[in-house]
Amino acid sequence: MRKYIGNFAAVAVAAGIAAAAAPAWAHAVIVSASPTANEHVAPGELPVRIEFNSRIDKVRSRLQVMVPAGGKTDVPIDQAGDPNVVAGTTGALTPGAYVLRWQVLAIDGHITRGDIPFVVGN
Ligand SMILES: [Cu+2]
């Protein structure tokens, strides 16, 4: 009986680890981004590029820029190129504090999203 309980506990622990670990590697996580958080960039059109750890469904993903005056504008996503990369070019940006908002659909069907604040000018 003691042996049986011991085995049951071991199986439960292993299952718990698997359940906890799955979300961490299953959906899209940023590998690198440009701009980086709180980066200062020059005024004008800004190429943005976010690389993830998995393939992205670019048609069902979204890039937006939250502008200093309030509101947001869409950044069209380049459909060509590296399947792990979501990239596009903003409209002309004047000096101020901005936020790049991203939402991506990974091939595993999970959506992840986040914000990257950056500054245009000094
Ligand atoms: Cu996932």
PDB file of C-alpha atoms and ligand atoms in Angstrom:
ATOM      1  CA  MET A   1       0.000   0.000   0.000  1.00  0.00           C
ATOM      2  CA  ARG A   2       2.785   2.393   0.842  1.00  0.00           C
ATOM      3  CA  LYS A   3       4.411   1.622  -2.510  1.00  0.00           C
ATOM      4  CA  TYR A   4       1.150   2.231  -4.351  1.00  0.00           C
ATOM      5  CA  ILE A   5       0.651   5.664  -2.752  1.00  0.00           C
ATOM      6  CA  GLY A   6       4.241   6.559  -3.521  1.00  0.00           C
ATOM      7  CA  ASN A   7       3.855   5.773  -7.208  1.00  0.00           C
ATOM      8  CA  PHE A   8       0.595   7.659  -7.429  1.00  0.00           C
ATOM      9  CA  ALA A   9       2.218  10.766  -5.933  1.00  0.00           C
ATOM     10  CA  ALA A  10       5.108  10.541  -8.406  1.00  0.00           C
ATOM     11  CA  VAL A  11       2.732  10.355 -11.361  1.00  0.00           C
ATOM     12  CA  ALA A  12       0.710  13.317 -10.096  1.00  0.00           C
ATOM     13  CA  VAL A  13       3.832  15.433  -9.717  1.00  0.00           C
ATOM     14  CA  ALA A  14       5.028  14.572 -13.214  1.00  0.00           C
ATOM     15  CA  ALA A  15       1.636  15.470 -14.699  1.00  0.00           C
ATOM     16  CA  GLY A  16       1.612  18.753 -12.797  1.00  0.00           C
ATOM     17  CA  ILE A  17       5.002  19.710 -14.173  1.00  0.00           C
ATOM     18  CA  ALA A  18       3.897  18.924 -17.722  1.00  0.00           C
ATOM     19  CA  ALA A  19       0.740  21.014 -17.366  1.00  0.00           C
ATOM     20  CA  ALA A  20       2.621  23.961 -15.919  1.00  0.00           C
ATOM     21  CA  ALA A  21       5.405  23.836 -18.494  1.00  0.00           C
ATOM     22  CA  ALA A  22       3.251  23.525 -21.622  1.00  0.00           C
ATOM     23  CA  PRO A  23       2.063  27.139 -21.904  1.00  0.00           C
ATOM     24  CA  ALA A  24       5.567  28.497 -21.340  1.00  0.00           C
ATOM     25  CA  TRP A  25       7.011  27.031 -24.521  1.00  0.00           C
ATOM     26  CA  ALA A  26       3.881  26.436 -26.574  1.00  0.00           C
ATOM     27  CA  HIS A  27       2.979  29.939 -27.677  1.00  0.00           C
ATOM     28  CA  ALA A  28       4.849  32.845 -29.145  1.00  0.00           C
ATOM     29  CA  VAL A  29       7.414  34.588 -26.952  1.00  0.00           C
ATOM     30  CA  ILE A  30       9.596  37.482 -28.142  1.00  0.00           C
ATOM     31  CA  VAL A  31      13.163  36.568 -29.028  1.00  0.00           C
ATOM     32  CA  SER A  32      14.187  40.082 -30.067  1.00  0.00           C
ATOM     33  CA  ALA A  33      12.466  43.359 -30.893  1.00  0.00           C
ATOM     34  CA  SER A  34      13.169  46.674 -32.565  1.00  0.00           C
ATOM     35  CA  PRO A  35      12.544  49.160 -31.158  1.00  0.00           C
ATOM     36  CA  THR A  36      13.585  47.800 -27.779  1.00  0.00           C
ATOM     37  CA  ALA A  37      11.667  48.904 -24.674  1.00  0.00           C
ATOM     38  CA  ASN A  38      12.238  52.603 -23.905  1.00  0.00           C
ATOM     39  CA  GLU A  39      14.530  53.058 -26.905  1.00  0.00           C
ATOM     40  CA  HIS A  40      14.887  56.572 -28.344  1.00  0.00           C
ATOM     41  CA  VAL A  41      14.501  56.700 -32.113  1.00  0.00           C
ATOM     42  CA  ALA A  42      14.719  59.429 -34.722  1.00  0.00           C
ATOM     43  CA  PRO A  43      11.557  61.169 -35.976  1.00  0.00           C
ATOM     44  CA  GLY A  44      10.061  59.880 -39.223  1.00  0.00           C
ATOM     45  CA  GLU A  45       8.868  56.498 -40.430  1.00  0.00           C
ATOM     46  CA  LEU A  46      10.038  53.725 -38.122  1.00  0.00           C
ATOM     47  CA  PRO A  47      10.648  50.141 -39.222  1.00  0.00           C
ATOM     48  CA  VAL A  48       9.461  47.810 -36.464  1.00  0.00           C
ATOM     49  CA  ARG A  49      10.431  44.162 -36.217  1.00  0.00           C
ATOM     50  CA  ILE A  50       9.596  41.547 -33.594  1.00  0.00           C
ATOM     51  CA  GLU A  51      11.065  38.064 -33.781  1.00  0.00           C
ATOM     52  CA  PHE A  52       9.297  35.236 -31.946  1.00  0.00           C
ATOM     53  CA  ASN A  53      10.253  31.714 -30.936  1.00  0.00           C
ATOM     54  CA  SER A  54       7.653  30.156 -33.223  1.00  0.00           C
ATOM     55  CA  ARG A  55       5.897  30.623 -36.538  1.00  0.00           C
ATOM     56  CA  ILE A  56       3.274  33.369 -36.571  1.00  0.00           C
ATOM     57  CA  ASP A  57      -0.008  33.582 -38.450  1.00  0.00           C
ATOM     58  CA  LYS A  58       0.677  37.057 -39.850  1.00  0.00           C
ATOM     59  CA  VAL A  59      -2.799  37.509 -41.329  1.00  0.00           C
ATOM     60  CA  ARG A  60      -4.346  37.118 -37.877  1.00  0.00           C
ATOM     61  CA  SER A  61      -1.758  39.194 -36.036  1.00  0.00           C
ATOM     62  CA  ARG A  62      -1.708  42.926 -35.416  1.00  0.00           C
ATOM     63  CA  LEU A  63       0.728  45.773 -34.866  1.00  0.00           C
ATOM     64  CA  GLN A  64      -0.476  49.140 -33.623  1.00  0.00           C
ATOM     65  CA  VAL A  65       1.182  52.348 -32.478  1.00  0.00           C
ATOM     66  CA  MET A  66      -0.381  54.266 -29.599  1.00  0.00           C
ATOM     67  CA  VAL A  67       0.344  57.913 -30.345  1.00  0.00           C
ATOM     68  CA  PRO A  68       1.127  60.666 -27.779  1.00  0.00           C
ATOM     69  CA  ALA A  69      -2.065  62.605 -28.518  1.00  0.00           C
ATOM     70  CA  GLY A  70      -4.163  59.507 -27.755  1.00  0.00           C
ATOM     71  CA  GLY A  71      -5.578  56.918 -30.102  1.00  0.00           C
ATOM     72  CA  LYS A  72      -3.701  54.425 -32.204  1.00  0.00           C
ATOM     73  CA  THR A  73      -2.796  53.655 -35.774  1.00  0.00           C
ATOM     74  CA  ASP A  74      -2.394  50.277 -37.420  1.00  0.00           C
ATOM     75  CA  VAL A  75       0.981  49.260 -38.780  1.00  0.00           C
ATOM     76  CA  PRO A  76       0.516  47.021 -41.835  1.00  0.00           C
ATOM     77  CA  ILE A  77       2.352  43.725 -41.324  1.00  0.00           C
ATOM     78  CA  ASP A  78       4.706  42.562 -44.054  1.00  0.00           C
ATOM     79  CA  GLN A  79       3.311  39.201 -45.143  1.00  0.00           C
ATOM     80  CA  ALA A  80       6.567  38.038 -46.737  1.00  0.00           C
ATOM     81  CA  GLY A  81       9.796  37.146 -44.993  1.00  0.00           C
ATOM     82  CA  ASP A  82      10.772  35.081 -41.954  1.00  0.00           C
ATOM     83  CA  PRO A  83       7.715  33.184 -40.637  1.00  0.00           C
ATOM     84  CA  ASN A  84       8.836  33.874 -37.051  1.00  0.00           C
ATOM     85  CA  VAL A  85       8.987  37.647 -37.609  1.00  0.00           C
ATOM     86  CA  VAL A  86       6.250  40.271 -37.505  1.00  0.00           C
ATOM     87  CA  ALA A  87       7.444  43.481 -39.135  1.00  0.00           C
ATOM     88  CA  GLY A  88       6.151  46.652 -40.706  1.00  0.00           C
ATOM     89  CA  THR A  89       6.829  50.366 -41.033  1.00  0.00           C
ATOM     90  CA  THR A  90       4.960  53.058 -39.134  1.00  0.00           C
ATOM     91  CA  GLY A  91       3.762  56.313 -40.601  1.00  0.00           C
ATOM     92  CA  ALA A  92       5.837  59.431 -39.947  1.00  0.00           C
ATOM     93  CA  LEU A  93       6.303  59.841 -36.178  1.00  0.00           C
ATOM     94  CA  THR A  94       6.876  63.214 -34.543  1.00  0.00           C
ATOM     95  CA  PRO A  95       8.707  63.587 -31.192  1.00  0.00           C
ATOM     96  CA  GLY A  96       6.885  62.170 -28.175  1.00  0.00           C
ATOM     97  CA  ALA A  97       6.199  59.014 -26.172  1.00  0.00           C
ATOM     98  CA  TYR A  98       4.731  56.074 -28.091  1.00  0.00           C
ATOM     99  CA  VAL A  99       3.783  52.464 -27.451  1.00  0.00           C
ATOM    100  CA  LEU A 100       4.118  49.663 -29.969  1.00  0.00           C
ATOM    101  CA  ARG A 101       1.264  47.255 -29.232  1.00  0.00           C
ATOM    102  CA  TRP A 102       1.573  43.771 -30.688  1.00  0.00           C
ATOM    103  CA  GLN A 103      -0.778  40.817 -30.776  1.00  0.00           C
ATOM    104  CA  VAL A 104       0.180  37.637 -32.545  1.00  0.00           C
ATOM    105  CA  LEU A 105      -1.396  34.278 -33.240  1.00  0.00           C
ATOM    106  CA  ALA A 106       1.128  31.454 -33.024  1.00  0.00           C
ATOM    107  CA  ILE A 107       0.719  28.275 -35.055  1.00  0.00           C
ATOM    108  CA  ASP A 108      -0.354  26.441 -31.879  1.00  0.00           C
ATOM    109  CA  GLY A 109      -3.521  28.560 -31.891  1.00  0.00           C
ATOM    110  CA  HIS A 110      -2.598  30.704 -28.897  1.00  0.00           C
ATOM    111  CA  ILE A 111      -2.662  34.502 -28.932  1.00  0.00           C
ATOM    112  CA  THR A 112      -0.044  36.506 -27.071  1.00  0.00           C
ATOM    113  CA  ARG A 113       0.173  40.282 -26.822  1.00  0.00           C
ATOM    114  CA  GLY A 114       2.261  42.992 -25.282  1.00  0.00           C
ATOM    115  CA  ASP A 115       3.384  46.612 -25.315  1.00  0.00           C
ATOM    116  CA  ILE A 116       6.791  48.074 -26.142  1.00  0.00           C
ATOM    117  CA  PRO A 117       7.078  51.729 -25.071  1.00  0.00           C
ATOM    118  CA  PHE A 118       9.518  53.880 -27.029  1.00  0.00           C
ATOM    119  CA  VAL A 119      10.363  57.531 -27.468  1.00  0.00           C
ATOM    120  CA  VAL A 120      10.714  59.523 -30.664  1.00  0.00           C
ATOM    121  CA  GLY A 121      13.319  62.246 -30.236  1.00  0.00           C
ATOM    122  CA  ASN A 122      15.241  63.014 -27.065  1.00  0.00           C
TER     123      ASN A 122
HETATM  124 CU    CU B   1       0.648  28.321 -26.947  1.00  0.00          CU
END
